[in-house]
Amino acid sequence: MRSGWRLPVGVALVAVCAAGCAAGTNKGRVCKDAVTAVGSYNATLNRISPDDITGWKQAAATLATRFDALARESDDHRLSTTLRGMAAEWRGVSTKMTPRDISGMQAAVQRQPAVLDKACH
């Protein structure tokens, strides 16, 4: 596994709410918490050896669990649905990732920032 994939995860999703998330209900807080969860995921990856596939899988599973919790907290239907979808994708990443195939993680990292940004604005 290459450590070069660590930075894009945090950078791409942290940019989602950099300018501020939607105000009103709890949508803004949930969006910021989602970005924080991604930052925690990224920090965890920085502590895990690139060869520790079990650690990488656990980190993805933890992120999925956090997205599920945020989906339950959100009072915005679209955001809740988006977070549930993101959680499902990370659960898939956590079960399918192998040392030679990180394509699921790559796809999530490339696709999810725009999806979360759309749901948060």
GROMACS .gro file of C-alpha atoms in nm:
model
  121
    1MET     CA    1   0.000   0.000   0.000
    2ARG     CA    2   0.133   0.342  -0.081
    3SER     CA    3   0.133   0.620   0.172
    4GLY     CA    4   0.074   0.873  -0.104
    5TRP     CA    5  -0.301   0.817  -0.072
    6ARG     CA    6  -0.312   0.949   0.282
    7LEU     CA    7  -0.294   1.321   0.210
    8PRO     CA    8  -0.563   1.346  -0.063
    9VAL     CA    9  -0.827   1.199   0.166
   10GLY     CA   10  -0.795   1.476   0.422
   11VAL     CA   11  -0.724   1.759   0.184
   12ALA     CA   12  -1.012   1.686  -0.050
   13LEU     CA   13  -1.282   1.643   0.212
   14VAL     CA   14  -1.160   1.915   0.447
   15ALA     CA   15  -1.203   2.158   0.159
   16VAL     CA   16  -1.574   2.074   0.148
   17CYS     CA   17  -1.669   2.298   0.440
   18ALA     CA   18  -1.374   2.533   0.444
   19ALA     CA   19  -1.592   2.829   0.353
   20GLY     CA   20  -1.861   2.732   0.601
   21CYS     CA   21  -2.148   2.490   0.588
   22ALA     CA   22  -2.518   2.562   0.566
   23ALA     CA   23  -2.675   2.742   0.861
   24GLY     CA   24  -3.016   2.690   1.015
   25THR     CA   25  -3.080   2.342   1.144
   26ASN     CA   26  -2.803   2.113   1.261
   27LYS     CA   27  -2.687   2.066   0.902
   28GLY     CA   28  -2.386   2.296   0.942
   29ARG     CA   29  -2.265   2.118   1.254
   30VAL     CA   30  -2.315   1.774   1.102
   31CYS     CA   31  -2.123   1.879   0.789
   32LYS     CA   32  -1.838   2.014   1.000
   33ASP     CA   33  -1.840   1.695   1.207
   34ALA     CA   34  -1.820   1.490   0.886
   35VAL     CA   35  -1.516   1.689   0.779
   36THR     CA   36  -1.366   1.639   1.125
   37ALA     CA   37  -1.427   1.264   1.094
   38VAL     CA   38  -1.234   1.262   0.768
   39GLY     CA   39  -0.951   1.455   0.935
   40SER     CA   40  -0.941   1.193   1.210
   41TYR     CA   41  -0.934   0.920   0.947
   42ASN     CA   42  -0.645   1.091   0.774
   43ALA     CA   43  -0.456   1.132   1.105
   44THR     CA   44  -0.511   0.762   1.177
   45LEU     CA   45  -0.371   0.667   0.837
   46ASN     CA   46  -0.061   0.872   0.912
   47ARG     CA   47   0.001   0.655   1.219
   48ILE     CA   48  -0.052   0.324   1.038
   49SER     CA   49   0.222   0.153   0.841
   50PRO     CA   50   0.150   0.146   0.468
   51ASP     CA   51   0.182  -0.234   0.488
   52ASP     CA   52  -0.071  -0.273   0.772
   53ILE     CA   53  -0.379  -0.361   0.566
   54THR     CA   54  -0.570  -0.460   0.880
   55GLY     CA   55  -0.513  -0.114   1.026
   56TRP     CA   56  -0.625   0.052   0.703
   57LYS     CA   57  -0.939  -0.161   0.694
   58GLN     CA   58  -1.017  -0.078   1.057
   59ALA     CA   59  -0.972   0.294   0.988
   60ALA     CA   60  -1.218   0.272   0.696
   61ALA     CA   61  -1.467   0.081   0.913
   62THR     CA   62  -1.436   0.343   1.187
   63LEU     CA   63  -1.504   0.620   0.935
   64ALA     CA   64  -1.811   0.430   0.811
   65THR     CA   65  -1.939   0.400   1.168
   66ARG     CA   66  -1.891   0.773   1.225
   67PHE     CA   67  -2.073   0.862   0.902
   68ASP     CA   68  -2.362   0.636   1.008
   69ALA     CA   69  -2.383   0.813   1.344
   70LEU     CA   70  -2.381   1.154   1.176
   71ALA     CA   71  -2.653   1.039   0.935
   72ARG     CA   72  -2.872   0.953   1.234
   73GLU     CA   73  -2.801   1.292   1.395
   74SER     CA   74  -2.876   1.499   1.087
   75ASP     CA   75  -3.217   1.661   1.060
   76ASP     CA   76  -3.157   1.722   0.688
   77HIS     CA   77  -3.289   1.433   0.479
   78ARG     CA   78  -3.052   1.482   0.184
   79LEU     CA   79  -2.747   1.508   0.410
   80SER     CA   80  -2.855   1.204   0.610
   81THR     CA   81  -2.900   1.000   0.292
   82THR     CA   82  -2.562   1.115   0.161
   83LEU     CA   83  -2.385   1.022   0.484
   84ARG     CA   84  -2.549   0.678   0.486
   85GLY     CA   85  -2.427   0.624   0.130
   86MET     CA   86  -2.077   0.737   0.221
   87ALA     CA   87  -2.081   0.503   0.521
   88ALA     CA   88  -2.183   0.212   0.300
   89GLU     CA   89  -1.902   0.290   0.059
   90TRP     CA   90  -1.644   0.299   0.341
   91ARG     CA   91  -1.778  -0.029   0.482
   92GLY     CA   92  -1.719  -0.179   0.138
   93VAL     CA   93  -1.369  -0.034   0.135
   94SER     CA   94  -1.302  -0.184   0.476
   95THR     CA   95  -1.398  -0.534   0.365
   96LYS     CA   96  -1.262  -0.541   0.010
   97MET     CA   97  -0.927  -0.364   0.043
   98THR     CA   98  -0.618  -0.576  -0.015
   99PRO     CA   99  -0.248  -0.484  -0.022
  100ARG     CA  100  -0.262  -0.496  -0.402
  101ASP     CA  101  -0.604  -0.338  -0.452
  102ILE     CA  102  -0.694  -0.007  -0.294
  103SER     CA  103  -0.921   0.093  -0.581
  104GLY     CA  104  -1.226   0.118  -0.353
  105MET     CA  105  -1.048   0.368  -0.132
  106GLN     CA  106  -0.927   0.559  -0.436
  107ALA     CA  107  -1.281   0.580  -0.572
  108ALA     CA  108  -1.422   0.701  -0.239
  109VAL     CA  109  -1.150   0.962  -0.204
  110GLN     CA  110  -1.214   1.092  -0.556
  111ARG     CA  111  -1.595   1.084  -0.550
  112GLN     CA  112  -1.704   1.169  -0.198
  113PRO     CA  113  -1.584   1.529  -0.160
  114ALA     CA  114  -1.819   1.652  -0.432
  115VAL     CA  115  -2.105   1.442  -0.298
  116LEU     CA  116  -2.060   1.575   0.056
  117ASP     CA  117  -2.019   1.931  -0.071
  118LYS     CA  118  -2.345   1.909  -0.264
  119ALA     CA  119  -2.531   1.773   0.040
  120CYS     CA  120  -2.384   2.040   0.269
  121HIS     CA  121  -2.479   2.338   0.051
   0.00000   0.00000   0.00000
